[in-house]
GROMACS .gro file of C-alpha atoms in nm:
model
  448
    1MET     CA    1  -0.141  -0.057   1.162
    2SER     CA    2  -0.239   0.229   1.387
    3GLY     CA    3  -0.304   0.446   1.080
    4LEU     CA    4  -0.570   0.196   0.978
    5LEU     CA    5  -0.683   0.118   1.330
    6LEU     CA    6  -0.743   0.486   1.403
    7VAL     CA    7  -0.972   0.524   1.104
    8VAL     CA    8  -1.151   0.195   1.161
    9SER     CA    9  -1.210   0.273   1.529
   10SER     CA   10  -1.347   0.617   1.442
   11CYS     CA   11  -1.591   0.468   1.192
   12GLU     CA   12  -1.706   0.195   1.429
   13ASN     CA   13  -1.772   0.450   1.703
   14LEU     CA   14  -2.029   0.611   1.475
   15VAL     CA   15  -2.246   0.305   1.519
   16GLU     CA   16  -2.295   0.388   1.886
   17VAL     CA   17  -2.373   0.760   1.859
   18ASP     CA   18  -2.578   0.991   1.643
   19ILE     CA   19  -2.406   1.084   1.318
   20PRO     CA   20  -2.278   1.445   1.336
   21SER     CA   21  -2.453   1.684   1.100
   22ASN     CA   22  -2.140   1.723   0.888
   23GLN     CA   23  -2.084   1.349   0.846
   24ILE     CA   24  -2.252   1.101   0.611
   25SER     CA   25  -2.295   0.739   0.713
   26THR     CA   26  -2.123   0.476   0.501
   27GLN     CA   27  -2.462   0.333   0.405
   28LEU     CA   28  -2.588   0.670   0.283
   29VAL     CA   29  -2.268   0.756   0.095
   30PHE     CA   30  -2.340   0.497  -0.171
   31GLN     CA   31  -2.714   0.549  -0.214
   32ASP     CA   32  -2.663   0.776  -0.515
   33VAL     CA   33  -2.384   0.895  -0.741
   34GLN     CA   34  -2.379   1.246  -0.590
   35THR     CA   35  -2.291   1.127  -0.240
   36ALA     CA   36  -2.048   0.869  -0.378
   37ASN     CA   37  -1.877   1.142  -0.577
   38ALA     CA   38  -1.862   1.351  -0.259
   39ALA     CA   39  -1.677   1.069  -0.084
   40LEU     CA   40  -1.437   1.051  -0.378
   41ALA     CA   41  -1.392   1.431  -0.369
   42GLY     CA   42  -1.299   1.400  -0.002
   43LEU     CA   43  -1.030   1.150  -0.098
   44TYR     CA   44  -0.888   1.387  -0.362
   45ALA     CA   45  -0.895   1.668  -0.105
   46GLY     CA   46  -0.703   1.445   0.134
   47LEU     CA   47  -0.433   1.393  -0.127
   48TRP     CA   48  -0.383   1.770  -0.138
   49GLU     CA   49  -0.403   1.818   0.237
   50ASP     CA   50  -0.182   1.542   0.378
   51SER     CA   51  -0.049   1.253   0.172
   52PRO     CA   52   0.271   1.142  -0.002
   53VAL     CA   53   0.181   1.369  -0.297
   54ALA     CA   54   0.081   1.670  -0.086
   55GLY     CA   55   0.296   1.976  -0.145
   56GLY     CA   56   0.349   2.059   0.222
   57ALA     CA   57   0.614   1.975   0.477
   58ARG     CA   58   0.485   1.619   0.525
   59GLY     CA   59   0.475   1.536   0.153
   60SER     CA   60   0.735   1.362  -0.058
   61GLY     CA   61   0.864   1.676  -0.228
   62ALA     CA   62   0.990   1.812   0.103
   63LEU     CA   63   1.077   1.495   0.296
   64LEU     CA   64   1.245   1.310   0.009
   65GLY     CA   65   1.399   1.639  -0.106
   66ILE     CA   66   1.590   1.679   0.222
   67TYR     CA   67   1.655   1.306   0.238
   68THR     CA   68   1.838   1.320  -0.095
   69ASP     CA   69   2.025   1.621  -0.233
   70ASP     CA   70   1.754   1.857  -0.359
   71LEU     CA   71   1.704   2.058  -0.040
   72GLU     CA   72   1.884   2.185   0.265
   73SER     CA   73   1.683   2.179   0.587
   74TYR     CA   74   1.674   2.444   0.858
   75ALA     CA   75   1.409   2.271   1.063
   76SER     CA   76   1.447   2.248   1.435
   77SER     CA   77   1.701   1.981   1.528
   78VAL     CA   78   1.441   1.807   1.743
   79VAL     CA   79   1.542   1.445   1.787
   80ASN     CA   80   1.360   1.194   1.564
   81ALA     CA   81   1.193   1.443   1.330
   82GLU     CA   82   1.255   1.599   0.987
   83TYR     CA   83   1.609   1.710   1.063
   84ASP     CA   84   1.715   1.350   1.123
   85LEU     CA   85   1.586   1.262   0.776
   86TYR     CA   86   1.798   1.544   0.637
   87GLN     CA   87   2.100   1.402   0.820
   88ASN     CA   88   2.010   1.045   0.712
   89MET     CA   89   2.004   0.945   1.077
   90GLN     CA   90   1.640   0.841   1.113
   91ILE     CA   91   1.544   0.560   1.350
   92ASP     CA   92   1.223   0.366   1.388
   93ASP     CA   93   1.044   0.615   1.613
   94ASN     CA   94   1.099   0.913   1.384
   95VAL     CA   95   0.781   1.121   1.402
   96ALA     CA   96   0.805   1.244   1.041
   97VAL     CA   97   0.831   0.889   0.911
   98TYR     CA   98   0.538   0.784   1.131
   99ALA     CA   99   0.322   1.075   1.010
  100TYR     CA  100   0.401   0.991   0.646
  101TRP     CA  101   0.304   0.626   0.700
  102THR     CA  102  -0.013   0.708   0.894
  103SER     CA  103  -0.153   0.969   0.657
  104ALA     CA  104  -0.083   0.742   0.360
  105TYR     CA  105  -0.260   0.441   0.508
  106GLN     CA  106  -0.556   0.656   0.604
  107LYS     CA  107  -0.596   0.739   0.234
  108VAL     CA  108  -0.571   0.369   0.151
  109TYR     CA  109  -0.849   0.299   0.403
  110GLN     CA  110  -1.068   0.570   0.250
  111ALA     CA  111  -1.013   0.426  -0.098
  112ASN     CA  112  -1.101   0.079   0.028
  113THR     CA  113  -1.421   0.216   0.182
  114ILE     CA  114  -1.523   0.350  -0.159
  115LEU     CA  115  -1.427   0.028  -0.335
  116GLU     CA  116  -1.632  -0.181  -0.092
  117GLY     CA  117  -1.923   0.060  -0.131
  118MET     CA  118  -1.913   0.023  -0.508
  119ALA     CA  119  -1.907  -0.354  -0.477
  120SER     CA  120  -2.219  -0.360  -0.258
  121THR     CA  121  -2.438  -0.076  -0.385
  122THR     CA  122  -2.730  -0.140  -0.614
  123SER     CA  123  -2.830   0.227  -0.638
  124ILE     CA  124  -2.565   0.353  -0.879
  125SER     CA  125  -2.556   0.286  -1.252
  126GLY     CA  126  -2.300   0.044  -1.388
  127ALA     CA  127  -2.103   0.306  -1.580
  128GLU     CA  128  -2.075   0.542  -1.284
  129LYS     CA  129  -1.992   0.255  -1.051
  130GLN     CA  130  -1.707   0.144  -1.276
  131ARG     CA  131  -1.571   0.498  -1.308
  132ILE     CA  132  -1.573   0.556  -0.931
  133LYS     CA  133  -1.407   0.218  -0.877
  134GLY     CA  134  -1.138   0.306  -1.132
  135GLU     CA  135  -1.059   0.638  -0.965
  136ALA     CA  136  -1.046   0.482  -0.617
  137LEU     CA  137  -0.817   0.204  -0.743
  138PHE     CA  138  -0.589   0.466  -0.897
  139ILE     CA  139  -0.563   0.669  -0.577
  140ARG     CA  140  -0.499   0.361  -0.365
  141SER     CA  141  -0.230   0.253  -0.612
  142LEU     CA  142  -0.067   0.597  -0.617
  143VAL     CA  143  -0.037   0.608  -0.239
  144LEU     CA  144   0.078   0.248  -0.208
  145PHE     CA  145   0.342   0.306  -0.477
  146TYR     CA  146   0.493   0.584  -0.268
  147LEU     CA  147   0.481   0.359   0.038
  148GLN     CA  148   0.652   0.079  -0.154
  149GLN     CA  149   0.921   0.318  -0.276
  150THR     CA  150   0.994   0.461   0.069
  151PHE     CA  151   0.950   0.152   0.290
  152GLY     CA  152   1.016  -0.142   0.056
  153ASN     CA  153   0.824  -0.439   0.196
  154ILE     CA  154   0.482  -0.310   0.300
  155PRO     CA  155   0.136  -0.424   0.410
  156TYR     CA  156  -0.107  -0.404   0.119
  157PRO     CA  157  -0.457  -0.371   0.268
  158ILE     CA  158  -0.751  -0.423   0.034
  159SER     CA  159  -1.021  -0.434   0.301
  160THR     CA  160  -1.165  -0.211   0.573
  161ASP     CA  161  -1.211  -0.512   0.801
  162TYR     CA  162  -1.060  -0.430   1.140
  163GLU     CA  163  -0.967  -0.788   1.227
  164ILE     CA  164  -0.790  -0.841   0.896
  165ASN     CA  165  -0.598  -0.513   0.908
  166ARG     CA  166  -0.489  -0.536   1.272
  167ASN     CA  167  -0.299  -0.859   1.192
  168ILE     CA  168  -0.195  -0.788   0.833
  169SER     CA  169   0.151  -0.899   0.721
  170LYS     CA  170   0.395  -0.732   0.485
  171ILE     CA  171   0.453  -0.844   0.130
  172THR     CA  172   0.784  -0.802  -0.048
  173ALA     CA  173   0.861  -0.488  -0.245
  174ALA     CA  174   0.856  -0.692  -0.567
  175ALA     CA  175   0.518  -0.847  -0.478
  176ALA     CA  176   0.381  -0.499  -0.402
  177LEU     CA  177   0.487  -0.378  -0.747
  178GLN     CA  178   0.314  -0.676  -0.907
  179ARG     CA  179  -0.007  -0.610  -0.713
  180LEU     CA  180   0.008  -0.244  -0.813
  181GLU     CA  181   0.050  -0.351  -1.174
  182ASP     CA  182  -0.252  -0.580  -1.147
  183ASP     CA  183  -0.468  -0.315  -0.975
  184LEU     CA  184  -0.391  -0.054  -1.237
  185LYS     CA  185  -0.458  -0.297  -1.520
  186GLU     CA  186  -0.799  -0.343  -1.359
  187ALA     CA  187  -0.851   0.032  -1.315
  188ILE     CA  188  -0.747   0.150  -1.664
  189PRO     CA  189  -1.040   0.007  -1.866
  190LEU     CA  190  -1.282   0.149  -1.607
  191LEU     CA  191  -1.166   0.504  -1.682
  192SER     CA  192  -1.220   0.729  -1.982
  193ASP     CA  193  -0.954   0.925  -2.164
  194GLN     CA  194  -1.176   1.232  -2.134
  195TYR     CA  195  -1.146   1.424  -1.808
  196ARG     CA  196  -1.472   1.467  -1.616
  197GLU     CA  197  -1.328   1.792  -1.476
  198SER     CA  198  -1.174   2.037  -1.722
  199GLU     CA  199  -0.907   2.140  -1.470
  200ARG     CA  200  -0.764   1.786  -1.465
  201ILE     CA  201  -0.809   1.758  -1.089
  202VAL     CA  202  -0.948   1.406  -1.122
  203VAL     CA  203  -0.769   1.122  -1.295
  204ASN     CA  204  -0.842   0.985  -1.639
  205ARG     CA  205  -0.726   0.671  -1.819
  206LYS     CA  206  -0.401   0.829  -1.937
  207ALA     CA  207  -0.303   0.930  -1.583
  208ALA     CA  208  -0.360   0.571  -1.472
  209GLU     CA  209  -0.157   0.445  -1.768
  210PHE     CA  210   0.127   0.676  -1.668
  211LEU     CA  211   0.128   0.549  -1.310
  212LEU     CA  212   0.136   0.194  -1.447
  213ALA     CA  213   0.429   0.292  -1.671
  214LYS     CA  214   0.619   0.425  -1.367
  215ILE     CA  215   0.563   0.094  -1.191
  216LEU     CA  216   0.670  -0.104  -1.498
  217MET     CA  217   0.989   0.104  -1.514
  218SER     CA  218   1.057   0.012  -1.152
  219GLU     CA  219   1.028  -0.354  -1.258
  220ASN     CA  220   1.265  -0.303  -1.555
  221LYS     CA  221   0.984  -0.382  -1.798
  222TRP     CA  222   1.110  -0.127  -2.047
  223ASN     CA  223   0.912  -0.232  -2.354
  224ASP     CA  224   0.580  -0.254  -2.172
  225ALA     CA  225   0.640   0.091  -2.026
  226GLU     CA  226   0.741   0.229  -2.367
  227ILE     CA  227   0.408   0.124  -2.522
  228LEU     CA  228   0.209   0.308  -2.255
  229LEU     CA  229   0.430   0.616  -2.263
  230ARG     CA  230   0.411   0.646  -2.642
  231GLY     CA  231   0.033   0.631  -2.615
  232ILE     CA  232   0.039   0.931  -2.382
  233VAL     CA  233   0.280   1.149  -2.581
  234THR     CA  234   0.081   1.093  -2.900
  235SER     CA  235  -0.257   1.161  -2.737
  236PRO     CA  236  -0.436   1.475  -2.862
  237LEU     CA  237  -0.524   1.547  -2.499
  238TYR     CA  238  -0.172   1.670  -2.428
  239GLN     CA  239   0.060   1.930  -2.571
  240PHE     CA  240   0.418   1.999  -2.471
  241GLU     CA  241   0.444   2.342  -2.306
  242SER     CA  242   0.711   2.535  -2.497
  243ASP     CA  243   0.706   2.840  -2.267
  244LEU     CA  244   0.908   2.775  -1.951
  245SER     CA  245   0.723   3.048  -1.763
  246LYS     CA  246   0.390   2.866  -1.808
  247VAL     CA  247   0.489   2.518  -1.690
  248PHE     CA  248   0.332   2.561  -1.346
  249LEU     CA  249   0.012   2.730  -1.454
  250LYS     CA  250  -0.296   2.518  -1.390
  251SER     CA  251  -0.434   2.569  -1.741
  252GLY     CA  252  -0.153   2.386  -1.921
  253LYS     CA  253  -0.234   2.109  -2.167
  254HIS     CA  254   0.086   1.934  -2.058
  255ILE     CA  255  -0.072   1.847  -1.721
  256LEU     CA  256  -0.198   1.492  -1.668
  257PHE     CA  257  -0.314   1.528  -1.307
  258GLN     CA  258  -0.303   1.806  -1.046
  259LEU     CA  259  -0.441   1.881  -0.700
  260LYS     CA  260  -0.665   2.179  -0.635
  261PRO     CA  261  -0.606   2.386  -0.319
  262LYS     CA  262  -0.868   2.360  -0.048
  263ASN     CA  263  -1.005   2.712  -0.091
  264ALA     CA  264  -1.045   2.918  -0.407
  265VAL     CA  265  -0.769   3.169  -0.334
  266ASP     CA  266  -0.529   2.943  -0.144
  267PRO     CA  267  -0.175   2.921  -0.283
  268THR     CA  268  -0.024   2.583  -0.348
  269LYS     CA  269   0.151   2.435  -0.048
  270GLU     CA  270   0.476   2.436  -0.246
  271ALA     CA  271   0.459   2.812  -0.307
  272THR     CA  272   0.447   2.897   0.063
  273LEU     CA  273   0.663   2.611   0.190
  274TYR     CA  274   0.971   2.707  -0.009
  275TYR     CA  275   0.929   3.084   0.008
  276PHE     CA  276   1.171   3.311   0.193
  277ALA     CA  277   1.292   3.663   0.109
  278ASN     CA  278   1.542   3.916   0.247
  279ALA     CA  279   1.635   3.683   0.533
  280ALA     CA  280   1.774   3.342   0.608
  281PRO     CA  281   1.549   3.049   0.517
  282SER     CA  282   1.353   2.919   0.812
  283VAL     CA  283   1.265   2.577   0.668
  284TYR     CA  284   1.423   2.488   0.332
  285SER     CA  285   1.656   2.615   0.063
  286LEU     CA  286   1.784   2.447  -0.250
  287SER     CA  287   2.113   2.266  -0.206
  288LEU     CA  288   2.418   2.437  -0.349
  289GLU     CA  289   2.509   2.111  -0.519
  290LEU     CA  290   2.179   2.125  -0.710
  291VAL     CA  291   2.213   2.494  -0.796
  292ASN     CA  292   2.567   2.443  -0.921
  293SER     CA  293   2.461   2.149  -1.140
  294PHE     CA  294   2.291   2.386  -1.388
  295THR     CA  295   2.507   2.473  -1.686
  296SER     CA  296   2.547   2.828  -1.810
  297GLY     CA  297   2.246   2.945  -2.006
  298ASP     CA  298   1.997   2.699  -1.855
  299LEU     CA  299   1.682   2.912  -1.825
  300ARG     CA  300   1.544   2.691  -1.549
  301LYS     CA  301   1.806   2.832  -1.317
  302SER     CA  302   1.696   3.190  -1.377
  303GLN     CA  303   1.320   3.122  -1.391
  304TRP     CA  304   1.270   2.847  -1.132
  305ILE     CA  305   1.542   2.937  -0.880
  306THR     CA  306   1.558   3.266  -0.690
  307PRO     CA  307   1.875   3.381  -0.508
  308VAL     CA  308   1.808   3.545  -0.171
  309SER     CA  309   2.088   3.754  -0.021
  310PHE     CA  310   2.119   3.851   0.345
  311ASN     CA  311   2.412   3.930   0.576
  312GLN     CA  312   2.659   3.887   0.290
  313THR     CA  313   2.526   3.535   0.232
  314THR     CA  314   2.317   3.395  -0.054
  315LYS     CA  315   2.076   3.105  -0.039
  316TYR     CA  316   1.846   2.980  -0.312
  317ARG     CA  317   1.476   2.906  -0.305
  318SER     CA  318   1.262   2.702  -0.538
  319SER     CA  319   1.029   2.941  -0.719
  320LYS     CA  320   0.851   2.709  -0.958
  321TYR     CA  321   0.520   2.808  -0.801
  322LYS     CA  322   0.506   3.188  -0.786
  323VAL     CA  323   0.179   3.288  -0.621
  324ILE     CA  324   0.183   3.305  -0.241
  325SER     CA  325  -0.154   3.478  -0.189
  326ASN     CA  326  -0.482   3.531  -0.377
  327ASN     CA  327  -0.400   3.241  -0.602
  328SER     CA  328  -0.610   3.185  -0.913
  329THR     CA  329  -0.353   3.043  -1.155
  330GLU     CA  330  -0.168   2.751  -0.991
  331TYR     CA  331  -0.254   2.402  -0.867
  332SER     CA  332  -0.009   2.139  -0.740
  333ILE     CA  333   0.097   1.927  -1.037
  334VAL     CA  334   0.133   1.555  -0.970
  335PHE     CA  335   0.200   1.432  -1.326
  336ARG     CA  336   0.314   1.643  -1.622
  337LEU     CA  337   0.410   1.558  -1.976
  338GLU     CA  338   0.779   1.637  -1.924
  339GLU     CA  339   0.804   1.339  -1.688
  340VAL     CA  340   0.642   1.121  -1.953
  341TYR     CA  341   0.901   1.240  -2.206
  342LEU     CA  342   1.200   1.171  -1.985
  343LEU     CA  343   1.066   0.837  -1.866
  344LEU     CA  344   1.013   0.738  -2.230
  345ALA     CA  345   1.367   0.850  -2.309
  346GLU     CA  346   1.493   0.625  -2.030
  347ALA     CA  347   1.284   0.328  -2.146
  348LEU     CA  348   1.419   0.367  -2.499
  349ALA     CA  349   1.778   0.407  -2.386
  350GLN     CA  350   1.755   0.096  -2.169
  351GLN     CA  351   1.652  -0.096  -2.484
  352ASN     CA  352   1.939   0.055  -2.686
  353LYS     CA  353   1.698   0.252  -2.905
  354LEU     CA  354   1.940   0.541  -2.877
  355THR     CA  355   1.843   0.754  -3.176
  356GLU     CA  356   1.475   0.736  -3.080
  357THR     CA  357   1.567   0.867  -2.735
  358LEU     CA  358   1.697   1.206  -2.849
  359PRO     CA  359   1.371   1.395  -2.922
  360PHE     CA  360   1.236   1.314  -2.578
  361ILE     CA  361   1.539   1.435  -2.384
  362ASN     CA  362   1.595   1.731  -2.615
  363ALA     CA  363   1.244   1.870  -2.564
  364THR     CA  364   1.313   1.991  -2.209
  365ARG     CA  365   1.676   2.081  -2.286
  366GLN     CA  366   1.587   2.304  -2.579
  367ARG     CA  367   1.300   2.468  -2.394
  368ALA     CA  368   1.553   2.558  -2.126
  369GLY     CA  369   1.775   2.726  -2.388
  370LEU     CA  370   2.027   2.445  -2.417
  371VAL     CA  371   2.159   2.281  -2.732
  372GLY     CA  372   1.997   1.948  -2.809
  373LEU     CA  373   2.199   1.629  -2.798
  374SER     CA  374   2.290   1.486  -3.138
  375GLY     CA  375   2.525   1.251  -3.315
  376THR     CA  376   2.646   0.916  -3.191
  377ILE     CA  377   2.599   0.887  -2.814
  378THR     CA  378   2.655   0.576  -2.607
  379LYS     CA  379   2.384   0.422  -2.393
  380GLU     CA  380   2.576   0.505  -2.076
  381THR     CA  381   2.614   0.870  -2.178
  382LEU     CA  382   2.247   0.900  -2.266
  383LEU     CA  383   2.134   0.748  -1.936
  384ALA     CA  384   2.362   0.987  -1.751
  385GLU     CA  385   2.219   1.282  -1.944
  386ILE     CA  386   1.862   1.167  -1.873
  387LEU     CA  387   1.943   1.141  -1.502
  388SER     CA  388   2.088   1.493  -1.506
  389GLU     CA  389   1.790   1.628  -1.697
  390ASN     CA  390   1.549   1.467  -1.452
  391ARG     CA  391   1.720   1.641  -1.164
  392LYS     CA  392   1.710   1.986  -1.320
  393GLU     CA  393   1.353   1.950  -1.443
  394PHE     CA  394   1.190   1.799  -1.134
  395PHE     CA  395   1.380   1.929  -0.830
  396ALA     CA  396   1.154   1.964  -0.524
  397GLU     CA  397   0.866   1.792  -0.705
  398MET     CA  398   0.688   1.489  -0.561
  399GLY     CA  399   1.005   1.314  -0.439
  400LEU     CA  400   1.108   1.241  -0.797
  401ARG     CA  401   1.481   1.273  -0.730
  402PHE     CA  402   1.464   0.987  -0.474
  403MET     CA  403   1.242   0.774  -0.695
  404THR     CA  404   1.461   0.825  -1.003
  405LEU     CA  405   1.780   0.735  -0.817
  406LYS     CA  406   1.611   0.431  -0.663
  407ARG     CA  407   1.479   0.309  -0.998
  408ARG     CA  408   1.825   0.344  -1.147
  409GLY     CA  409   1.999   0.176  -0.851
  410LEU     CA  410   2.197   0.494  -0.784
  411LEU     CA  411   2.091   0.597  -0.435
  412GLY     CA  412   2.439   0.499  -0.315
  413THR     CA  413   2.587   0.793  -0.508
  414LEU     CA  414   2.434   1.025  -0.250
  415ILE     CA  415   2.720   0.944  -0.014
  416LEU     CA  416   2.929   1.194  -0.212
  417VAL     CA  417   2.719   1.479  -0.070
  418LYS     CA  418   2.538   1.303   0.216
  419PRO     CA  419   2.814   1.146   0.429
  420ASN     CA  420   2.572   0.961   0.659
  421PHE     CA  421   2.393   0.786   0.374
  422LYS     CA  422   2.418   0.406   0.389
  423SER     CA  423   2.298   0.138   0.150
  424TYR     CA  424   2.009   0.042   0.378
  425HIS     CA  425   1.877   0.399   0.360
  426ALA     CA  426   1.711   0.298   0.033
  427SER     CA  427   1.417   0.222   0.264
  428TRP     CA  428   1.284   0.397   0.572
  429PRO     CA  429   1.219   0.206   0.894
  430ILE     CA  430   0.875   0.063   0.962
  431PRO     CA  431   0.744   0.288   1.244
  432GLN     CA  432   0.809   0.138   1.586
  433LYS     CA  433   0.450   0.201   1.695
  434GLU     CA  434   0.327  -0.018   1.411
  435LEU     CA  435   0.555  -0.306   1.505
  436LEU     CA  436   0.436  -0.290   1.866
  437LEU     CA  437   0.072  -0.302   1.756
  438ASN     CA  438   0.117  -0.575   1.498
  439ASN     CA  439   0.393  -0.832   1.532
  440ASN     CA  440   0.320  -0.956   1.179
  441LEU     CA  441   0.492  -0.645   1.041
  442ASN     CA  442   0.825  -0.779   1.164
  443PRO     CA  443   1.105  -0.808   1.079
  444GLN     CA  444   1.208  -0.445   1.082
  445ASN     CA  445   1.381  -0.317   0.767
  446GLU     CA  446   1.753  -0.384   0.746
  447GLY     CA  447   1.972  -0.136   0.930
  448TYR     CA  448   1.711  -0.024   1.180
   0.00000   0.00000   0.00000
């Protein structure tokens, strides 16, 4: 994989030259907990800067938002770039797909570097070593889960060894989910429930349990997921945010994990990416189909969606994140309690525990000013309501629309609003450059 080969080659070149003053050698990184934590901090920073969970144009919120039906794209119609994803016409040399793959596998390589360092160091205490290992395993699992969701069958590197990675083969999507499950079960006991950073910008045990629950839901292991999700919603660490206007403030007790901007006053990438005013959108707007899906009185439409009128035309922008300069109140939220609630509602509904489902779907509905569901409701109706609630709650967030539809086997319904969408579009193509470098990544995904 060139994403891995690029990083490996860069590291090996350091052996032949003096280490730049702003770099730390791999050997030195793991001599004490401070430098090891610095390496881990660099990995968290990379998640914010350029990864599947980054809030910018190369992250899942934007790319999977235009790929599904959350967003409309006004990007340049350059061949083989973002606009082709919007049109569902991507091919295997699409540069946006390649960038997504490469940045993701670079984070996997960084996590593996930390994991190998923890395995070999004798200079760090056992407790700190276990905690650092747990966090690195979580980050690797988070990134690989997004890769599994978007590409299906994927390589699953667990080493930084150049010779191993240059010839690595794919494993099936199902095998990748099982490995992710195993890795997170290893990571969870290494982590504490208590956050080591009060701003929740590093993961704790509950965040890892939630990622495991998401994977279990993708495997249809409803009861196993339910147990984990109930443990999160009953934890005293978290509190449902009843004020809609405060959902995207960094101080919320409903936040499980969030990413801190690079500099103290930087806005979130989402705030600037989706912003336009008094003119036509230059990059993205919310799809009319999404905007029109909100029922009358839904406060999310008035508080999280802003109409922008120009030349007798109106487009709509996502305004979940409000601050576009001198930011001191918002970070990019990766996991929040509302997703736990709705995933638990889905797990319960899938097991026909229909009455138990209602409080967890009604929480977000009633906060949005809607009447809660009640009475006798069929499983099919409840699952449809949960799907609808997911869309309205999480539009333009972390690619959740794509991942929800994929988990439910409903990506095919996109053809109603995305006429080019085909069944094989459930997965993106393996980048052509990767196949040319490593024949073991063949065969290409179906349809490409």
